[in-house]
């Protein structure tokens, strides 16, 4: 049985990381986003961090002005970011935990333990017509809390699965169970973090996951084969996994 098409969102943060290493304008993450769109990306993801270490505010405005596909703005659940989101009105906001000292998003958002605050942020974004997604661990408690917080979408953190080597095993089963629970209680389920050619297929094969968001590996691979080729290969593997 062929599963329904799974969307691929391309995270362009690390084009900005490279640009910022020299403080100039090259390489341009917006140019990468436009090329990703042309190559079949179903959406573009960008994480505006509090410390602006990669994507900066002007990137978000330029993306909003130039993209034809939906922008998924990843951000911390803090007032500064909510105000930016309400001003720029991206298609979606994915709320992520953020620590200044971390290299990347370590672990999922603690929704269950911070329900009132996350619900309030979700409500403010939803009121502005923004689709709210919560980046959480594949854990029953967090999936149920996401529903309680009023988020229509969750994104399951696949970092632990990736670090464990990918493939069959406990971590994949956790993702499967969380995705099944999400479907059962009416949440749209996405996944991402640490996905590569080597580990994407078992996650892409989970019927209830309708979107993957992938960045770092594709940008690294693009150095060797070009961005279009790296995105095309990821797309091919996802389609193969679902056929
Ligand atoms: N989804 C979310 C919510 C993320 O924070 C990230 C990393 O910024 C990704 C997906 C993409 O992860 P990676 O860059 O490892 O592919």
Short mmCIF file of C-alpha atoms and ligand atoms in Angstrom, two decimals:
data_model
loop_
_atom_site.label_atom_id
_atom_site.label_comp_id
_atom_site.label_asym_id
_atom_site.label_seq_id
_atom_site.Cartn_x
_atom_site.Cartn_y
_atom_site.Cartn_z
CA UNK A 1 0.00 0.00 0.00
CA UNK A 2 1.30 3.44 -0.89
CA UNK A 3 1.01 5.96 1.91
CA UNK A 4 -0.18 9.52 1.36
CA UNK A 5 2.39 12.08 0.26
CA UNK A 6 4.57 13.35 3.11
CA UNK A 7 5.59 17.00 2.98
CA UNK A 8 9.22 18.04 3.17
CA UNK A 9 10.06 21.33 4.86
CA UNK A 10 13.57 22.63 4.31
CA UNK A 11 15.30 24.35 7.20
CA UNK A 12 17.68 27.01 5.90
CA UNK A 13 19.23 28.13 9.22
CA UNK A 14 22.70 26.89 8.43
CA UNK A 15 23.01 28.85 5.21
CA UNK A 16 22.74 31.83 7.55
CA UNK A 17 25.29 30.24 9.93
CA UNK A 18 27.81 30.21 7.09
CA UNK A 19 26.92 33.75 6.04
CA UNK A 20 27.28 35.05 9.58
CA UNK A 21 30.72 33.45 9.94
CA UNK A 22 32.01 36.34 7.81
CA UNK A 23 29.35 38.89 8.68
CA UNK A 24 28.46 39.66 5.06
CA UNK A 25 25.53 38.81 2.82
CA UNK A 26 26.76 35.58 1.22
CA UNK A 27 25.53 32.84 1.16
CA UNK A 28 21.98 34.14 1.32
CA UNK A 29 19.45 31.91 3.13
CA UNK A 30 16.61 33.47 1.12
CA UNK A 31 18.30 32.45 -2.13
CA UNK A 32 18.61 28.92 -0.69
CA UNK A 33 14.93 28.96 0.26
CA UNK A 34 13.88 30.00 -3.25
CA UNK A 35 16.03 27.25 -4.75
CA UNK A 36 14.56 24.74 -2.28
CA UNK A 37 11.06 25.79 -3.35
CA UNK A 38 11.99 25.36 -7.00
CA UNK A 39 13.33 21.89 -6.18
CA UNK A 40 10.09 20.75 -4.59
CA UNK A 41 10.26 21.79 -0.95
CA UNK A 42 6.73 21.98 0.42
CA UNK A 43 7.65 24.66 2.92
CA UNK A 44 10.55 26.56 4.38
CA UNK A 45 11.54 26.49 8.03
CA UNK A 46 13.67 29.09 9.79
CA UNK A 47 14.53 29.41 13.48
CA UNK A 48 14.81 32.95 14.74
CA UNK A 49 16.88 32.47 17.89
CA UNK A 50 17.03 34.95 20.71
CA UNK A 51 20.76 35.42 20.08
CA UNK A 52 20.27 35.71 16.26
CA UNK A 53 23.15 33.33 15.72
CA UNK A 54 21.90 32.32 12.27
CA UNK A 55 18.59 33.68 10.95
CA UNK A 56 18.10 37.39 11.66
CA UNK A 57 14.96 39.54 11.63
CA UNK A 58 15.52 40.87 8.11
CA UNK A 59 15.75 37.27 6.81
CA UNK A 60 12.24 36.65 8.14
CA UNK A 61 10.83 39.75 6.42
CA UNK A 62 12.58 38.86 3.16
CA UNK A 63 11.31 35.28 3.35
CA UNK A 64 7.77 36.51 3.94
CA UNK A 65 8.04 38.85 0.95
CA UNK A 66 9.56 36.36 -1.47
CA UNK A 67 8.40 32.84 -0.66
CA UNK A 68 5.51 31.24 -2.47
CA UNK A 69 5.39 28.26 -0.09
CA UNK A 70 4.46 28.43 3.61
CA UNK A 71 7.00 29.70 6.12
CA UNK A 72 7.28 27.76 9.35
CA UNK A 73 8.88 30.07 11.93
CA UNK A 74 10.57 28.20 14.75
CA UNK A 75 10.84 30.25 17.90
CA UNK A 76 10.97 30.24 21.67
CA UNK A 77 7.67 30.80 23.49
CA UNK A 78 8.61 34.27 24.69
CA UNK A 79 7.00 37.70 24.25
CA UNK A 80 9.70 39.08 21.95
CA UNK A 81 9.16 36.25 19.46
CA UNK A 82 5.37 36.30 19.76
CA UNK A 83 5.41 40.00 18.86
CA UNK A 84 7.59 39.33 15.81
CA UNK A 85 5.28 36.49 14.74
CA UNK A 86 2.16 38.62 15.19
CA UNK A 87 3.76 41.37 13.08
CA UNK A 88 5.04 39.13 10.28
CA UNK A 89 2.26 36.50 10.29
CA UNK A 90 4.05 33.38 9.01
CA UNK A 91 1.89 30.44 7.98
CA UNK A 92 3.01 28.48 11.06
CA UNK A 93 4.97 28.91 14.27
CA UNK A 94 6.72 25.95 15.81
CA UNK A 95 7.42 26.60 19.48
CA UNK A 96 10.75 25.16 20.57
CA UNK A 97 12.71 25.20 23.83
CA UNK A 98 15.76 27.41 23.65
CA UNK A 99 18.87 27.63 25.76
CA UNK A 100 21.54 30.15 24.86
CA UNK A 101 24.33 27.71 25.55
CA UNK A 102 23.02 24.88 23.38
CA UNK A 103 24.41 24.23 19.90
CA UNK A 104 21.06 23.13 18.56
CA UNK A 105 17.58 22.48 19.95
CA UNK A 106 18.28 19.90 22.63
CA UNK A 107 15.17 18.00 23.59
CA UNK A 108 11.56 18.93 23.16
CA UNK A 109 9.45 21.64 24.70
CA UNK A 110 8.25 20.95 28.25
CA UNK A 111 4.54 21.45 27.57
CA UNK A 112 3.11 19.29 30.35
CA UNK A 113 5.05 21.14 33.04
CA UNK A 114 4.40 24.62 31.64
CA UNK A 115 0.87 24.27 30.36
CA UNK A 116 -0.52 27.69 31.30
CA UNK A 117 2.30 29.62 29.61
CA UNK A 118 2.37 27.49 26.44
CA UNK A 119 -1.44 27.62 26.17
CA UNK A 120 -1.33 31.41 26.42
CA UNK A 121 1.31 31.75 23.69
CA UNK A 122 -0.54 29.25 21.48
CA UNK A 123 -3.80 31.16 21.94
CA UNK A 124 -2.21 34.50 20.97
CA UNK A 125 -0.73 33.02 17.80
CA UNK A 126 -3.91 31.15 16.88
CA UNK A 127 -5.94 34.30 17.27
CA UNK A 128 -3.77 35.88 14.57
CA UNK A 129 -4.50 32.95 12.23
CA UNK A 130 -1.07 31.34 12.67
CA UNK A 131 -0.94 27.54 12.76
CA UNK A 132 0.73 26.53 16.01
CA UNK A 133 3.00 23.55 16.30
CA UNK A 134 4.79 22.32 19.44
CA UNK A 135 8.20 20.65 19.13
CA UNK A 136 8.02 17.85 21.70
CA UNK A 137 9.65 14.58 22.68
CA UNK A 138 7.82 11.50 21.41
CA UNK A 139 6.23 11.01 24.78
CA UNK A 140 2.57 10.36 25.62
CA UNK A 141 2.51 12.97 28.39
CA UNK A 142 3.77 15.70 26.07
CA UNK A 143 1.43 14.72 23.20
CA UNK A 144 -1.58 14.92 25.51
CA UNK A 145 -0.32 18.21 26.95
CA UNK A 146 0.03 19.63 23.42
CA UNK A 147 -3.62 18.88 22.84
CA UNK A 148 -4.52 20.45 26.19
CA UNK A 149 -2.52 23.55 25.18
CA UNK A 150 -4.74 23.92 22.12
CA UNK A 151 -2.06 23.29 19.50
CA UNK A 152 -3.40 21.70 16.30
CA UNK A 153 0.05 20.36 15.33
CA UNK A 154 2.98 18.65 17.05
CA UNK A 155 6.46 18.09 15.70
CA UNK A 156 8.17 15.06 17.20
CA UNK A 157 11.85 15.52 18.07
CA UNK A 158 13.78 12.80 16.25
CA UNK A 159 17.16 13.76 17.74
CA UNK A 160 17.37 10.88 20.22
CA UNK A 161 16.40 8.42 17.48
CA UNK A 162 19.12 9.86 15.23
CA UNK A 163 21.74 9.80 17.98
CA UNK A 164 20.86 6.18 18.77
CA UNK A 165 21.85 5.29 15.19
CA UNK A 166 18.40 5.37 13.54
CA UNK A 167 16.55 2.26 12.35
CA UNK A 168 14.37 -0.18 14.25
CA UNK A 169 14.48 -0.05 18.02
CA UNK A 170 13.09 1.62 21.10
CA UNK A 171 13.48 5.18 19.82
CA UNK A 172 11.64 4.46 16.57
CA UNK A 173 8.87 2.76 18.54
CA UNK A 174 8.52 5.83 20.75
CA UNK A 175 8.07 7.96 17.61
CA UNK A 176 5.54 5.48 16.18
CA UNK A 177 3.49 5.43 19.39
CA UNK A 178 3.51 9.20 19.78
CA UNK A 179 2.45 9.65 16.13
CA UNK A 180 -0.35 7.11 16.55
CA UNK A 181 -1.60 8.85 19.69
CA UNK A 182 -1.48 12.23 17.93
CA UNK A 183 -3.63 10.86 15.10
CA UNK A 184 -6.05 9.29 17.58
CA UNK A 185 -6.62 12.56 19.43
CA UNK A 186 -6.79 14.66 16.28
CA UNK A 187 -3.38 16.35 16.16
CA UNK A 188 -1.43 16.77 12.93
CA UNK A 189 1.98 15.18 13.37
CA UNK A 190 5.33 16.37 11.96
CA UNK A 191 8.84 15.20 12.81
CA UNK A 192 12.40 16.39 12.49
CA UNK A 193 15.89 16.91 13.85
CA UNK A 194 19.03 15.02 12.94
CA UNK A 195 17.47 13.29 9.92
CA UNK A 196 19.87 12.12 7.20
CA UNK A 197 19.78 9.89 4.12
CA UNK A 198 20.79 7.01 6.41
CA UNK A 199 18.04 7.34 9.02
CA UNK A 200 15.12 9.08 7.28
CA UNK A 201 13.29 6.10 5.80
CA UNK A 202 11.87 4.44 8.95
CA UNK A 203 10.50 7.83 10.07
CA UNK A 204 9.22 8.68 6.59
CA UNK A 205 7.39 5.33 6.57
CA UNK A 206 5.24 6.25 9.58
CA UNK A 207 1.81 6.87 8.04
CA UNK A 208 0.68 9.36 10.68
CA UNK A 209 3.63 11.70 10.16
CA UNK A 210 2.60 14.09 7.42
CA UNK A 211 5.64 16.37 7.33
CA UNK A 212 9.39 16.19 7.95
CA UNK A 213 11.54 19.24 8.58
CA UNK A 214 15.17 18.76 7.66
CA UNK A 215 18.08 21.21 7.55
CA UNK A 216 21.59 20.60 8.80
CA UNK A 217 22.33 17.39 6.92
CA UNK A 218 20.98 18.72 3.63
CA UNK A 219 23.02 21.91 3.85
CA UNK A 220 26.18 19.92 4.64
CA UNK A 221 25.50 17.52 1.79
CA UNK A 222 24.86 20.46 -0.52
CA UNK A 223 28.55 21.38 -0.21
CA UNK A 224 29.36 18.18 -2.09
CA UNK A 225 26.48 17.65 -4.47
CA UNK A 226 24.62 20.97 -4.56
CA UNK A 227 21.40 21.92 -2.78
CA UNK A 228 19.06 20.73 -5.50
CA UNK A 229 20.65 17.27 -5.63
CA UNK A 230 20.65 16.90 -1.85
CA UNK A 231 16.96 17.85 -1.57
CA UNK A 232 16.02 15.59 -4.51
CA UNK A 233 17.75 12.60 -2.92
CA UNK A 234 15.98 13.18 0.41
CA UNK A 235 12.66 13.49 -1.44
CA UNK A 236 13.37 10.25 -3.31
CA UNK A 237 14.13 8.36 -0.07
CA UNK A 238 10.95 9.67 1.57
CA UNK A 239 8.84 8.64 -1.43
CA UNK A 240 10.52 5.22 -1.51
CA UNK A 241 9.79 4.73 2.18
CA UNK A 242 6.10 5.46 1.62
CA UNK A 243 5.63 3.35 -1.50
N1 LIG B 1 12.57 20.82 13.49
C1 LIG B 1 12.87 21.64 14.54
C2 LIG B 1 11.75 22.08 15.42
C3 LIG B 1 14.19 22.10 14.75
O1 LIG B 1 14.45 22.90 15.80
C4 LIG B 1 15.18 21.71 13.84
C5 LIG B 1 16.58 22.22 14.02
O2 LIG B 1 16.58 23.60 13.97
C6 LIG B 1 14.83 20.88 12.77
C7 LIG B 1 13.51 20.43 12.63
C8 LIG B 1 15.82 20.45 11.74
O3 LIG B 1 16.85 19.71 12.31
P1 LIG B 1 18.13 19.41 11.47
O4 LIG B 1 18.77 20.72 11.15
O5 LIG B 1 18.96 18.56 12.39
O6 LIG B 1 17.71 18.67 10.23
#
